[in-house]
PDB file of C-alpha atoms in Angstrom:
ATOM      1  CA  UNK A   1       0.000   0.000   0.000  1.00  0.00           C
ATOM      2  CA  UNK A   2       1.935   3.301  -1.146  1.00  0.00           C
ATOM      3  CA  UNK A   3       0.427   6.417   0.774  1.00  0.00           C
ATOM      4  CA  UNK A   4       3.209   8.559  -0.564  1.00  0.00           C
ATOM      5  CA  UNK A   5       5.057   9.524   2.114  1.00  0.00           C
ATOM      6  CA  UNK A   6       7.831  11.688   1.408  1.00  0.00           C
ATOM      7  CA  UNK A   7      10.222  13.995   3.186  1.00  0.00           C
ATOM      8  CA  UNK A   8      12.188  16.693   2.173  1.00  0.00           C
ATOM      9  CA  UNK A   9      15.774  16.076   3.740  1.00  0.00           C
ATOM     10  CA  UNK A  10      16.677  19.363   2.799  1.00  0.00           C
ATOM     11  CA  UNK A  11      14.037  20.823   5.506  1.00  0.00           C
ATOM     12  CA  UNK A  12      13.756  17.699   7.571  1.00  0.00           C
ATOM     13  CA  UNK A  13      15.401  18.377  11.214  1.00  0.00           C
ATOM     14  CA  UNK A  14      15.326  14.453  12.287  1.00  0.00           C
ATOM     15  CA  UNK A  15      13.484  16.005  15.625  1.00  0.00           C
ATOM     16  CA  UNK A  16      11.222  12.613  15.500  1.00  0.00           C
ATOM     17  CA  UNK A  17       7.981  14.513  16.084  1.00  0.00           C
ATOM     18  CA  UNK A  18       6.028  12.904  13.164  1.00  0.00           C
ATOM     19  CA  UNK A  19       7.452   9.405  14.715  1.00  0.00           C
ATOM     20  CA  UNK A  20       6.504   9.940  17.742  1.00  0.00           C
ATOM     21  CA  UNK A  21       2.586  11.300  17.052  1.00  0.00           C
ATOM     22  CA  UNK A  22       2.003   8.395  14.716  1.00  0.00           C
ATOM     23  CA  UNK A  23      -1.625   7.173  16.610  1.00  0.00           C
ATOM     24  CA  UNK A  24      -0.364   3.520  14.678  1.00  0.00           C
ATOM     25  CA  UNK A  25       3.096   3.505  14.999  1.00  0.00           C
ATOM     26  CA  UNK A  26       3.736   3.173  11.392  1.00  0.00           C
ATOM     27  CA  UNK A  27       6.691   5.513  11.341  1.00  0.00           C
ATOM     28  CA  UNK A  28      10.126   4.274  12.585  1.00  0.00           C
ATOM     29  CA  UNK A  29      13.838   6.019  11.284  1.00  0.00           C
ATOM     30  CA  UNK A  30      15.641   5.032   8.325  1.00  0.00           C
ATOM     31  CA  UNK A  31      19.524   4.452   8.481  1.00  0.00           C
ATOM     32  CA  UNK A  32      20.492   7.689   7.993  1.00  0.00           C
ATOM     33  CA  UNK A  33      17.360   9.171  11.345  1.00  0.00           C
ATOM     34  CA  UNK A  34      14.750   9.932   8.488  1.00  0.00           C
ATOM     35  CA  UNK A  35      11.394   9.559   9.400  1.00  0.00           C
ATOM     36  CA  UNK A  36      10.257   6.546   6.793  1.00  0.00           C
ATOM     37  CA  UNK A  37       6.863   4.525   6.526  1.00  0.00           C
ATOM     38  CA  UNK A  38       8.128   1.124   7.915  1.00  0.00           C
ATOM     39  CA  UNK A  39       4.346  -0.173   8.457  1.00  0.00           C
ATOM     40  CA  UNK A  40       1.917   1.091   5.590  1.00  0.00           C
ATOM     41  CA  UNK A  41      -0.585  -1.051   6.371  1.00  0.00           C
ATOM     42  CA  UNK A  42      -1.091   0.696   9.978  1.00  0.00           C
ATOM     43  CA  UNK A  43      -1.248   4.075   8.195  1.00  0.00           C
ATOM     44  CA  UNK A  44      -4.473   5.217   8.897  1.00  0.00           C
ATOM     45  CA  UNK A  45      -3.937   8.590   6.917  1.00  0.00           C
ATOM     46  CA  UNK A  46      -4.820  10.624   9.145  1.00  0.00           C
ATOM     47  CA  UNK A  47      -1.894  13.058   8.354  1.00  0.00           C
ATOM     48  CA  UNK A  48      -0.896  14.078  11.756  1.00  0.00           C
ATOM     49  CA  UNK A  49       2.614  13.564  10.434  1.00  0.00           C
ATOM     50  CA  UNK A  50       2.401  16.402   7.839  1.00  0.00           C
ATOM     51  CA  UNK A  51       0.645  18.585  10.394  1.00  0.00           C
ATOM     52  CA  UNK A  52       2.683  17.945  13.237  1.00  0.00           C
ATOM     53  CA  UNK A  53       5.853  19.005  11.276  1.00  0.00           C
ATOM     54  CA  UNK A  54       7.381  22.544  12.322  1.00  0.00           C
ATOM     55  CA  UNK A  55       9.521  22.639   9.157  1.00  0.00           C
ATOM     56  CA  UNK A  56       6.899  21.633   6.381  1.00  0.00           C
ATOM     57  CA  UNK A  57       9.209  18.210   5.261  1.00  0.00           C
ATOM     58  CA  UNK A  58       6.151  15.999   5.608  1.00  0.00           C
ATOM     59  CA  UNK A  59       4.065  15.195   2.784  1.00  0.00           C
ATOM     60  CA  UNK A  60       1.887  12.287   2.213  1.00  0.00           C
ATOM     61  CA  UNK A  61      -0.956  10.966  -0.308  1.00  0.00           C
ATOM     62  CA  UNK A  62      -0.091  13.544  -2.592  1.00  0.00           C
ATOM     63  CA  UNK A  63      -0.569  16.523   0.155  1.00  0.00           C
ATOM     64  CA  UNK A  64       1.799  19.487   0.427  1.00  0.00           C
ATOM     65  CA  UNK A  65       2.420  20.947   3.673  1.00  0.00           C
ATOM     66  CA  UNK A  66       2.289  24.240   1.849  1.00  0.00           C
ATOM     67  CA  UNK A  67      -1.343  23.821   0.968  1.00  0.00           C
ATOM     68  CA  UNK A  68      -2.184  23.232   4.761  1.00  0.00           C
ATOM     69  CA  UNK A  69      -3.614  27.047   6.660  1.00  0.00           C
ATOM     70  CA  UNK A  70      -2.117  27.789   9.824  1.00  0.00           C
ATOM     71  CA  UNK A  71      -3.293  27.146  12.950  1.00  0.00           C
ATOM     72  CA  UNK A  72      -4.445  30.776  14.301  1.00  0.00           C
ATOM     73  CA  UNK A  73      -4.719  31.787  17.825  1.00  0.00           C
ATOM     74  CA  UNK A  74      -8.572  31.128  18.608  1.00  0.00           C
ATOM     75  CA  UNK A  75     -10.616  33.022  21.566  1.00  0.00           C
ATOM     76  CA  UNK A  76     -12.421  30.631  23.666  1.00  0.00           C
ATOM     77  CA  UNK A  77     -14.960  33.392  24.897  1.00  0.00           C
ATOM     78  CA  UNK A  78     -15.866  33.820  21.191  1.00  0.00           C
ATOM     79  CA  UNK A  79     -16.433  30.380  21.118  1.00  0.00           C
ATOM     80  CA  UNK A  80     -18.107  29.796  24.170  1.00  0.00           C
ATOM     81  CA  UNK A  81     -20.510  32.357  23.010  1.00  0.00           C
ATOM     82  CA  UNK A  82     -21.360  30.451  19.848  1.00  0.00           C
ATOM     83  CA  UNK A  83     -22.053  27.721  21.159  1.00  0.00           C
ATOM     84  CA  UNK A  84     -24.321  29.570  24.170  1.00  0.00           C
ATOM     85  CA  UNK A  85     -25.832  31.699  21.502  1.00  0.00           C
ATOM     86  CA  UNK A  86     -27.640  28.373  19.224  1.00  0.00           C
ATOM     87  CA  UNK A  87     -30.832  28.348  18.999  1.00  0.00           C
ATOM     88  CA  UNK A  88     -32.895  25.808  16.664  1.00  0.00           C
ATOM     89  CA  UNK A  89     -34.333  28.144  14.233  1.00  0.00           C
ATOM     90  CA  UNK A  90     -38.018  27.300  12.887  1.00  0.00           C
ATOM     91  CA  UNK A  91     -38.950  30.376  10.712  1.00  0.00           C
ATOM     92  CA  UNK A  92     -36.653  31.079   7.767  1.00  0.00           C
ATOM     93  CA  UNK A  93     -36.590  33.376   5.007  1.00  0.00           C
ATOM     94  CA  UNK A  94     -38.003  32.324   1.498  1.00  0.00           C
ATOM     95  CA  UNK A  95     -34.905  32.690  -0.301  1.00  0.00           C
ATOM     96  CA  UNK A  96     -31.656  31.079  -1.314  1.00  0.00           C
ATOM     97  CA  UNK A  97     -28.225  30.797   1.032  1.00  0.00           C
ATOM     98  CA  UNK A  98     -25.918  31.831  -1.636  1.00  0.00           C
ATOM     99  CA  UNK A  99     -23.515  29.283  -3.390  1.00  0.00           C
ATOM    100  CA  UNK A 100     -20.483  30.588  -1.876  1.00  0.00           C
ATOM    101  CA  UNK A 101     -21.285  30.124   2.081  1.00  0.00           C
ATOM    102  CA  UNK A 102     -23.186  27.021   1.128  1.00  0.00           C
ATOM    103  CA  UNK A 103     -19.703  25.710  -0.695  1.00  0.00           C
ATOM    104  CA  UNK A 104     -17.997  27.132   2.389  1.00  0.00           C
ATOM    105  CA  UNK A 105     -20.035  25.024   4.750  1.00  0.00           C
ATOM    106  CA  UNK A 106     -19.180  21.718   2.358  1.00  0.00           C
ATOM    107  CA  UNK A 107     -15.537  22.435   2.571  1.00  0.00           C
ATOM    108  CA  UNK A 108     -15.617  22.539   6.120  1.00  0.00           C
ATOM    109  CA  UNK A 109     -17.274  19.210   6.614  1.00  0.00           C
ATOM    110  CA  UNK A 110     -14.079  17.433   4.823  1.00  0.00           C
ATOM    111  CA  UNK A 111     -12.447  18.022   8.208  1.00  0.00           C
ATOM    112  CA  UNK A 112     -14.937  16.400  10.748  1.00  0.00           C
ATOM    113  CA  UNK A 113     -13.715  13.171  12.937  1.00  0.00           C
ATOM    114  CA  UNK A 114     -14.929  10.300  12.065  1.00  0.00           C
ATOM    115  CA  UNK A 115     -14.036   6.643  13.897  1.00  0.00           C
ATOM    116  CA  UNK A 116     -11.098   5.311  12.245  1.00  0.00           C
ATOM    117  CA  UNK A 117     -10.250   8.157  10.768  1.00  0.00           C
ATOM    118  CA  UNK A 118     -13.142   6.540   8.133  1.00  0.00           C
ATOM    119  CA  UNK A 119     -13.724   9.370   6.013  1.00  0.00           C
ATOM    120  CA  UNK A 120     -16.656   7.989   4.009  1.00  0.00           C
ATOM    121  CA  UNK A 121     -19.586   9.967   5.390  1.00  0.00           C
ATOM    122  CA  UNK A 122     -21.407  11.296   2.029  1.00  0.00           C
ATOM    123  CA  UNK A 123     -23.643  14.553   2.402  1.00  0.00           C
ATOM    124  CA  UNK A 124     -26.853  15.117   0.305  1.00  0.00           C
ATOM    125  CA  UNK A 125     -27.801  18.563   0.165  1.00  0.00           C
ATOM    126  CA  UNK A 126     -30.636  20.281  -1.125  1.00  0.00           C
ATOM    127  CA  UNK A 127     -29.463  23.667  -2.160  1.00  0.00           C
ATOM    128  CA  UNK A 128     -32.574  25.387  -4.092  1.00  0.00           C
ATOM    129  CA  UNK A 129     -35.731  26.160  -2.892  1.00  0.00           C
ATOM    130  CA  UNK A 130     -37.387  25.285  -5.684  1.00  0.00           C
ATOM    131  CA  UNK A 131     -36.015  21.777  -5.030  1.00  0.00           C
ATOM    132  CA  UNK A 132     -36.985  21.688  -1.633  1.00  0.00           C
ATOM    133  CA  UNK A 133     -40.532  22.640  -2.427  1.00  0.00           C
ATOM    134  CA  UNK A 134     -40.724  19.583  -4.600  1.00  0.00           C
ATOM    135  CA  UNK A 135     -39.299  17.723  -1.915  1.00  0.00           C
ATOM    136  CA  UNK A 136     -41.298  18.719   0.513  1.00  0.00           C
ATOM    137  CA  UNK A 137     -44.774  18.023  -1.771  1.00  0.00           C
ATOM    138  CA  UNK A 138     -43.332  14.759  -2.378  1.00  0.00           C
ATOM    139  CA  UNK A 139     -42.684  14.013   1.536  1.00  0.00           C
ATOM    140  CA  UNK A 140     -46.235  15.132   2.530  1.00  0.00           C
ATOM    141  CA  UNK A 141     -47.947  13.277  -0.640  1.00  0.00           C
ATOM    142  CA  UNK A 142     -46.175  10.048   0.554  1.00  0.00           C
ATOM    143  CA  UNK A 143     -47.012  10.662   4.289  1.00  0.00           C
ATOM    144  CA  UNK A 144     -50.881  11.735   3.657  1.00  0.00           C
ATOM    145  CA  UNK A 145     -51.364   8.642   2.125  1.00  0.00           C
ATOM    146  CA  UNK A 146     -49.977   6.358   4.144  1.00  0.00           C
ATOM    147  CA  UNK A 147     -51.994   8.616   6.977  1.00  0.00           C
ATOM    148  CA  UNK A 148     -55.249   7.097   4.826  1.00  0.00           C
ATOM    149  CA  UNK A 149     -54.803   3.651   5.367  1.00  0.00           C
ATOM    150  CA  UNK A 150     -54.658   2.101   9.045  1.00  0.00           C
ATOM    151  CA  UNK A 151     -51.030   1.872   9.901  1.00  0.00           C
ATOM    152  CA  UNK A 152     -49.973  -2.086  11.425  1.00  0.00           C
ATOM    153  CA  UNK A 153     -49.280  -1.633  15.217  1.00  0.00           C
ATOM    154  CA  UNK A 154     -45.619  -0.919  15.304  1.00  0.00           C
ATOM    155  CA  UNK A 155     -45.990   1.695  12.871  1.00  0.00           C
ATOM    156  CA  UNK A 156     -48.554   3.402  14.712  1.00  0.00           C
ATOM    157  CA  UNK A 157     -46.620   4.113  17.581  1.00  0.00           C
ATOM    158  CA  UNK A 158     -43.425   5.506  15.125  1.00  0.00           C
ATOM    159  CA  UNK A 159     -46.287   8.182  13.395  1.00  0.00           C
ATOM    160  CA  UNK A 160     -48.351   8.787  16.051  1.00  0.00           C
ATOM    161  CA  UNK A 161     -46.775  12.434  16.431  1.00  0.00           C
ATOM    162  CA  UNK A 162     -48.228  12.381  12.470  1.00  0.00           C
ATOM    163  CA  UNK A 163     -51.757  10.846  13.248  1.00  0.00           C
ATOM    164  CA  UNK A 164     -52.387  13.501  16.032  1.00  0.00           C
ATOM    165  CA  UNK A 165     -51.358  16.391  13.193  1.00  0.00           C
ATOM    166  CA  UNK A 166     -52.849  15.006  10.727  1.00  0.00           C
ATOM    167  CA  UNK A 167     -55.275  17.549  10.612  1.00  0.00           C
ATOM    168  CA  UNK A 168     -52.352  20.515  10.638  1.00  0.00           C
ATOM    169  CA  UNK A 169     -51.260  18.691   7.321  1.00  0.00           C
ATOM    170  CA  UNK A 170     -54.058  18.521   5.257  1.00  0.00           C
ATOM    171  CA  UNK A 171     -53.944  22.193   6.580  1.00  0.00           C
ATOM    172  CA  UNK A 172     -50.664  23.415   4.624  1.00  0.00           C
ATOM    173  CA  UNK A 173     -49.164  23.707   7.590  1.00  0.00           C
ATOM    174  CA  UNK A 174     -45.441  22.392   7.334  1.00  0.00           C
ATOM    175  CA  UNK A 175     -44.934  20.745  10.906  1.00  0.00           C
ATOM    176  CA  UNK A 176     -41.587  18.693   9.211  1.00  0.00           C
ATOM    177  CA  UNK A 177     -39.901  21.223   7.431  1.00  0.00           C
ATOM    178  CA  UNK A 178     -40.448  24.243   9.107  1.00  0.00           C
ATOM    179  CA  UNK A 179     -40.724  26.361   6.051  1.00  0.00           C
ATOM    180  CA  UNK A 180     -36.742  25.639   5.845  1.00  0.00           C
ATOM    181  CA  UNK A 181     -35.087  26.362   2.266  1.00  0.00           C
ATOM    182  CA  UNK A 182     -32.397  24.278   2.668  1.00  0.00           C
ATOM    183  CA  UNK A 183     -31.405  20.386   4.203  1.00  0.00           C
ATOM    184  CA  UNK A 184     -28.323  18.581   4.455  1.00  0.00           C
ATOM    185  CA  UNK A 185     -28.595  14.449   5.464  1.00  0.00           C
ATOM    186  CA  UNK A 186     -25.863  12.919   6.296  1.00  0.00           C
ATOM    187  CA  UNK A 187     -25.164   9.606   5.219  1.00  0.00           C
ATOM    188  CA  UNK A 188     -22.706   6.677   6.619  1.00  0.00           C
ATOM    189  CA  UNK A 189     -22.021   3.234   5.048  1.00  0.00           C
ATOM    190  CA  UNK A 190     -24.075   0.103   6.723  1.00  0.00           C
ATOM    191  CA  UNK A 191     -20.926  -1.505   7.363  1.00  0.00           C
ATOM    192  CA  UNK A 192     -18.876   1.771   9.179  1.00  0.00           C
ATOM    193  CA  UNK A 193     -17.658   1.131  12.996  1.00  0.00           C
ATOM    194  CA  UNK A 194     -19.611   3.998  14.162  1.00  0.00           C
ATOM    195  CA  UNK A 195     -21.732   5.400  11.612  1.00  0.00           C
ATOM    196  CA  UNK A 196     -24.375   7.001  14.002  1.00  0.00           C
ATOM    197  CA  UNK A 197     -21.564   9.006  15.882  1.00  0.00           C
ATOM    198  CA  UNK A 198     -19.943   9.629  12.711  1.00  0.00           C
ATOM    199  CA  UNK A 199     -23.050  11.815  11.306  1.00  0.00           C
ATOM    200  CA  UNK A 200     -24.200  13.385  14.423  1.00  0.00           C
ATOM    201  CA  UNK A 201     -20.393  14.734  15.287  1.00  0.00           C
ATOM    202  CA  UNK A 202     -20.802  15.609  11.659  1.00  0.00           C
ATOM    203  CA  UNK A 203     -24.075  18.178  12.109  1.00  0.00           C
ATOM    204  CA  UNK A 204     -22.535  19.278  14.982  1.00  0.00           C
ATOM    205  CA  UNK A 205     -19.846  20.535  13.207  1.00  0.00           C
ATOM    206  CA  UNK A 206     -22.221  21.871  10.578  1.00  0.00           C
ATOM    207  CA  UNK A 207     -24.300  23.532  12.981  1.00  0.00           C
ATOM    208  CA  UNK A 208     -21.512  25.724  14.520  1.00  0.00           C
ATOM    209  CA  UNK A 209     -19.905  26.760  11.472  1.00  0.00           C
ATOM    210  CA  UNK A 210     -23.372  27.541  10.058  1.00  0.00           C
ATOM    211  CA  UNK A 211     -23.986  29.719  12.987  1.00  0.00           C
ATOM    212  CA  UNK A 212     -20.743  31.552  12.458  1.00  0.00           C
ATOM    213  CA  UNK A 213     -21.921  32.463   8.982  1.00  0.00           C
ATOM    214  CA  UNK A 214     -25.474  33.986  10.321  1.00  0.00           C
ATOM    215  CA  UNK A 215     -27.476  30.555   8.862  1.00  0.00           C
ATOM    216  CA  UNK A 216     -30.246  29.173  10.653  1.00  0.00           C
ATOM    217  CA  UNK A 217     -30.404  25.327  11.563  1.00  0.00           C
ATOM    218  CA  UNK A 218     -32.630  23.169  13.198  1.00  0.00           C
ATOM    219  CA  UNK A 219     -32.221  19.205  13.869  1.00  0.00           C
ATOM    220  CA  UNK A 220     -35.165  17.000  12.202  1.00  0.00           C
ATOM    221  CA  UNK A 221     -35.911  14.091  13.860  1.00  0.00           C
ATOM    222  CA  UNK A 222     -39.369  14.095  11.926  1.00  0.00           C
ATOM    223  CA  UNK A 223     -37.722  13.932   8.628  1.00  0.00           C
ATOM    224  CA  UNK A 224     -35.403  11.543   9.545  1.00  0.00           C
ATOM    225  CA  UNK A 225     -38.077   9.353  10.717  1.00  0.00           C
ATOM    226  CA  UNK A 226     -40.032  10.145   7.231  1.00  0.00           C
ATOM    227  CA  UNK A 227     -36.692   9.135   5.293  1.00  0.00           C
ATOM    228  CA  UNK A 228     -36.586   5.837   6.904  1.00  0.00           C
ATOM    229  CA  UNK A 229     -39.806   4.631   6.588  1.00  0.00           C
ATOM    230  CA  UNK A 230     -40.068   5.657   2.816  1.00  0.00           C
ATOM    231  CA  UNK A 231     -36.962   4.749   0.346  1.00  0.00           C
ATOM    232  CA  UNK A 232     -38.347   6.391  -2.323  1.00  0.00           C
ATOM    233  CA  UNK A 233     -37.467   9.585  -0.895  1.00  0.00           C
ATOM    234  CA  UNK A 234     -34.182   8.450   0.011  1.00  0.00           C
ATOM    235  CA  UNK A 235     -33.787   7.743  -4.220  1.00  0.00           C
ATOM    236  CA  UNK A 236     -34.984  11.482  -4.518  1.00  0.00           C
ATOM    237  CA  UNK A 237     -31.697  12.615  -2.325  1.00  0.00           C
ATOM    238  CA  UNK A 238     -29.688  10.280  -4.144  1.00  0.00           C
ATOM    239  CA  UNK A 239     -28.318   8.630  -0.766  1.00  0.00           C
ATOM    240  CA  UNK A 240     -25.646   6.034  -2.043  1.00  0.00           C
ATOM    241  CA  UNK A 241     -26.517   2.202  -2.251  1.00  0.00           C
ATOM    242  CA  UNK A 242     -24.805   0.706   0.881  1.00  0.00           C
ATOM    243  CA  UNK A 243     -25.400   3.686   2.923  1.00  0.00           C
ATOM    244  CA  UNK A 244     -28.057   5.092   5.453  1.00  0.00           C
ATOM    245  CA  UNK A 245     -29.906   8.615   6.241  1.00  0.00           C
ATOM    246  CA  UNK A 246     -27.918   9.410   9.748  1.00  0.00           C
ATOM    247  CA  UNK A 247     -29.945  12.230  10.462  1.00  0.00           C
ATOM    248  CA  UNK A 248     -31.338  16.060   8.775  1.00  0.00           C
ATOM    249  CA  UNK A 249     -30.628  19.388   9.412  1.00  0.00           C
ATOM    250  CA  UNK A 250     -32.493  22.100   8.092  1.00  0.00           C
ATOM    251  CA  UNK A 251     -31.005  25.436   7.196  1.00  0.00           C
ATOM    252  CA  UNK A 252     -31.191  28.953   5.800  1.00  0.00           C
ATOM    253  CA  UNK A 253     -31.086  32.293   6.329  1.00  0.00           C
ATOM    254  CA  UNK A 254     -33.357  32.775   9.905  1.00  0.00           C
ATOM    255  CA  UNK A 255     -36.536  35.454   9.139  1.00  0.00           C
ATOM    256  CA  UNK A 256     -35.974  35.498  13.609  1.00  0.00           C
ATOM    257  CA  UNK A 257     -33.246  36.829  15.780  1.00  0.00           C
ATOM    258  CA  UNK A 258     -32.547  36.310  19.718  1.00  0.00           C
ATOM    259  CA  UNK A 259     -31.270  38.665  21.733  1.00  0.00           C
ATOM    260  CA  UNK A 260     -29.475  36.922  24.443  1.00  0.00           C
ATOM    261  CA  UNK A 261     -28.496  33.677  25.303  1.00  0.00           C
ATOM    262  CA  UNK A 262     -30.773  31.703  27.407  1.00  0.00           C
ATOM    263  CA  UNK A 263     -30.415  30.091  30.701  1.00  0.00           C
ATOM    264  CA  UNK A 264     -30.427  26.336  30.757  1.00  0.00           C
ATOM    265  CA  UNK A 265     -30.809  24.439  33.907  1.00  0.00           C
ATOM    266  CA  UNK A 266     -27.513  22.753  34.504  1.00  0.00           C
ATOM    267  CA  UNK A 267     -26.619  19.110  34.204  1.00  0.00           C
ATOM    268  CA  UNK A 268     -25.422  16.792  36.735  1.00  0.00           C
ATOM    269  CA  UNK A 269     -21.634  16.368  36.574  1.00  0.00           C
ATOM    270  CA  UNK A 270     -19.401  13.784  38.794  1.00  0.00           C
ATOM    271  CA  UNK A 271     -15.717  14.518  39.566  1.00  0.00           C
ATOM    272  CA  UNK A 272     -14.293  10.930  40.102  1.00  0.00           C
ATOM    273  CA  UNK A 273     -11.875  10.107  42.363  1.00  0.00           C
ATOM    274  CA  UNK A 274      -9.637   6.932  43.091  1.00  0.00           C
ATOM    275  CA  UNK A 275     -11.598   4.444  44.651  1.00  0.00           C
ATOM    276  CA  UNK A 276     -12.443   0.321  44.730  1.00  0.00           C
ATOM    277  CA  UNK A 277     -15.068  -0.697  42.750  1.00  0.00           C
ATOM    278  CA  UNK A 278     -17.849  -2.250  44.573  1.00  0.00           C
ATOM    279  CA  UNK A 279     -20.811  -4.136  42.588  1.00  0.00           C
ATOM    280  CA  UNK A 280     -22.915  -7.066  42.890  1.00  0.00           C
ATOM    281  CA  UNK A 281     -24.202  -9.187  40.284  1.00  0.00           C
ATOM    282  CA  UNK A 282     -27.620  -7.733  40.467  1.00  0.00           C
ATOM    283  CA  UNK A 283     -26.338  -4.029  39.663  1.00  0.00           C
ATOM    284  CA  UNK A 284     -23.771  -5.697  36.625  1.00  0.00           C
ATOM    285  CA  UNK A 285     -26.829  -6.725  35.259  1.00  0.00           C
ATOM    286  CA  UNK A 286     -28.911  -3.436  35.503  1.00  0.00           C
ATOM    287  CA  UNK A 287     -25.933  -1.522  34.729  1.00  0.00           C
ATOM    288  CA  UNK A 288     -25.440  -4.132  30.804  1.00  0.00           C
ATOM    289  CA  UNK A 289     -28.866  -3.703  30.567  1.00  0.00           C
ATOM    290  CA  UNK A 290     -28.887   0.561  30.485  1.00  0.00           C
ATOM    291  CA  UNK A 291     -26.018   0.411  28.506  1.00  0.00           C
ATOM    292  CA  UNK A 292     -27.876  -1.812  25.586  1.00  0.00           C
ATOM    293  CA  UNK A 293     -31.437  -0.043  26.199  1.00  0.00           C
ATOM    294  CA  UNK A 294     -32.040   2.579  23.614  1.00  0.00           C
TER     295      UNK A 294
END
């Protein structure tokens, strides 16, 4: 397996710090101290080598250090206030996020986590109102109809948030979409290690960013529901064969602005300390159970 990597000896300081960070070890020192890839089958490219370097030698699957931005000083205050100042946003503006922060918000999402460094996520966005509008007539069409005929038990219970509004449906009234211009799903392959934690990280990501740039978002756990139970509509956003909807986000401009932050009620937080563990068999087996239970 050849993932390039390469080092310029001419800039290369033999200071061992791509060695070193290597998560999987598959760096050692040639004859002459030169970092080398001794083990590319452990290389999970996840280019902390060529990031870690402080004199740009590192390059690897066909990345130059030169092309890499800087790491700039960040203020946590700023940050903290982004994060304080998210709100889900369910009025939007009738009109298009231009091309150029939506592209933004795409180029961003190449640098999410994911486990094993598995970068395989795919992103289906829907980037035109015009599109979304068909969407949308096409997602209430298909859920009207299957609101007509009696739904077998287990299905009930899924919809029954959509059997109590039924009536707000047939209405106009758009109790999924909440009038949003925009969606992004985020898809993950069946067979990924950890494809629901890969998406979610994913929109959280999204979410921020989108913030930053004055956007509007809004988690949909009714259309993610709506995607699952009806394929077709997963054909419609083109969702890859082998993968899965993760979960929605809806976005645009917001036609609503907060003033302040708000003032959550705080959650419970344990500082551990060293001590024995102490546990019967009884609590083991409440304790596998929570941890299985959705």
């Amino acid at each position: 397996m050849n993932h390039k990597f390469e080092i310029n000896q001419e800039k290369c300081t033999k200071c061992s710090l791509c060695i070193d960070n290597c998560p999987t070890k598959a760096l050692s020192k040639d004859e002459n101290e030169y970092p080398i890839m001794k083990n590319s089958f452990a290389c999970m490219e996840c280019q902390h080598c060529l990031a870690i370097c402080p004199n740009k030698a590192v390059s690897i699957m066909g990345k130059n250090p030169e092309d890499s931005s800087e790491i700039k000083e960040i203020n946590s205050d700023d940050i903290l206030n982004l994060i304080q100042s998210r709100r889900s946003i369910r009025k939007y503006k009738q009109i298009n996020v231009s091309k150029d922060t939506i592209q933004k918000l795409k180029d961003m999402l190449n640098y999410v986590p994911t486990g094993k460094n598995n970068h395989k996520l795919h992103f289906s966005f829907i980037e035109d109102i015009e599109v979304m509008n068909d969407f949308r007539k096409k997602t209430y069409s298909s859920l009207i109809n299957f609101l007509n005929h009696k739904p077998i038990k287990f299905l009930s219970e899924k919809f029954k948030k959509f059997i109590k509004q039924k009536e707000a449906i047939l209405n106009g009234e758009d109790i999924i979409f909440r009038t949003a211009p925009h969606l992004v799903v985020v898809n993950a392959p069946i067979n990924s290690s950890c494809p629901n934690q890969d998406g979610i990280i994913a929109l959280s990501y999204f979410e921020l960013y989108a913030h930053s740039l004055k956007l509007g978002t809004c988690w949909c756990g009714y259309a993610h529901a709506i995607l699952k139970m009806f394929p077709h509509l997963c054909e419609y956003l083109q969702v890859p064969e082998g993968y899965q909807p993760i979960y929605v986000m809806l976005f645009g401009y917001p036609d609503i602005k907060y003033q302040r932050t708000t003032q959550p009620n705080p959650y419970s937080f344990t500082t551990i300390e060293k001590h024995e563990i102490e546990s019967n068999f009884l609590n083991k087996f409440k304790r596998i159970l929570w941890n299985f239970l959705r």
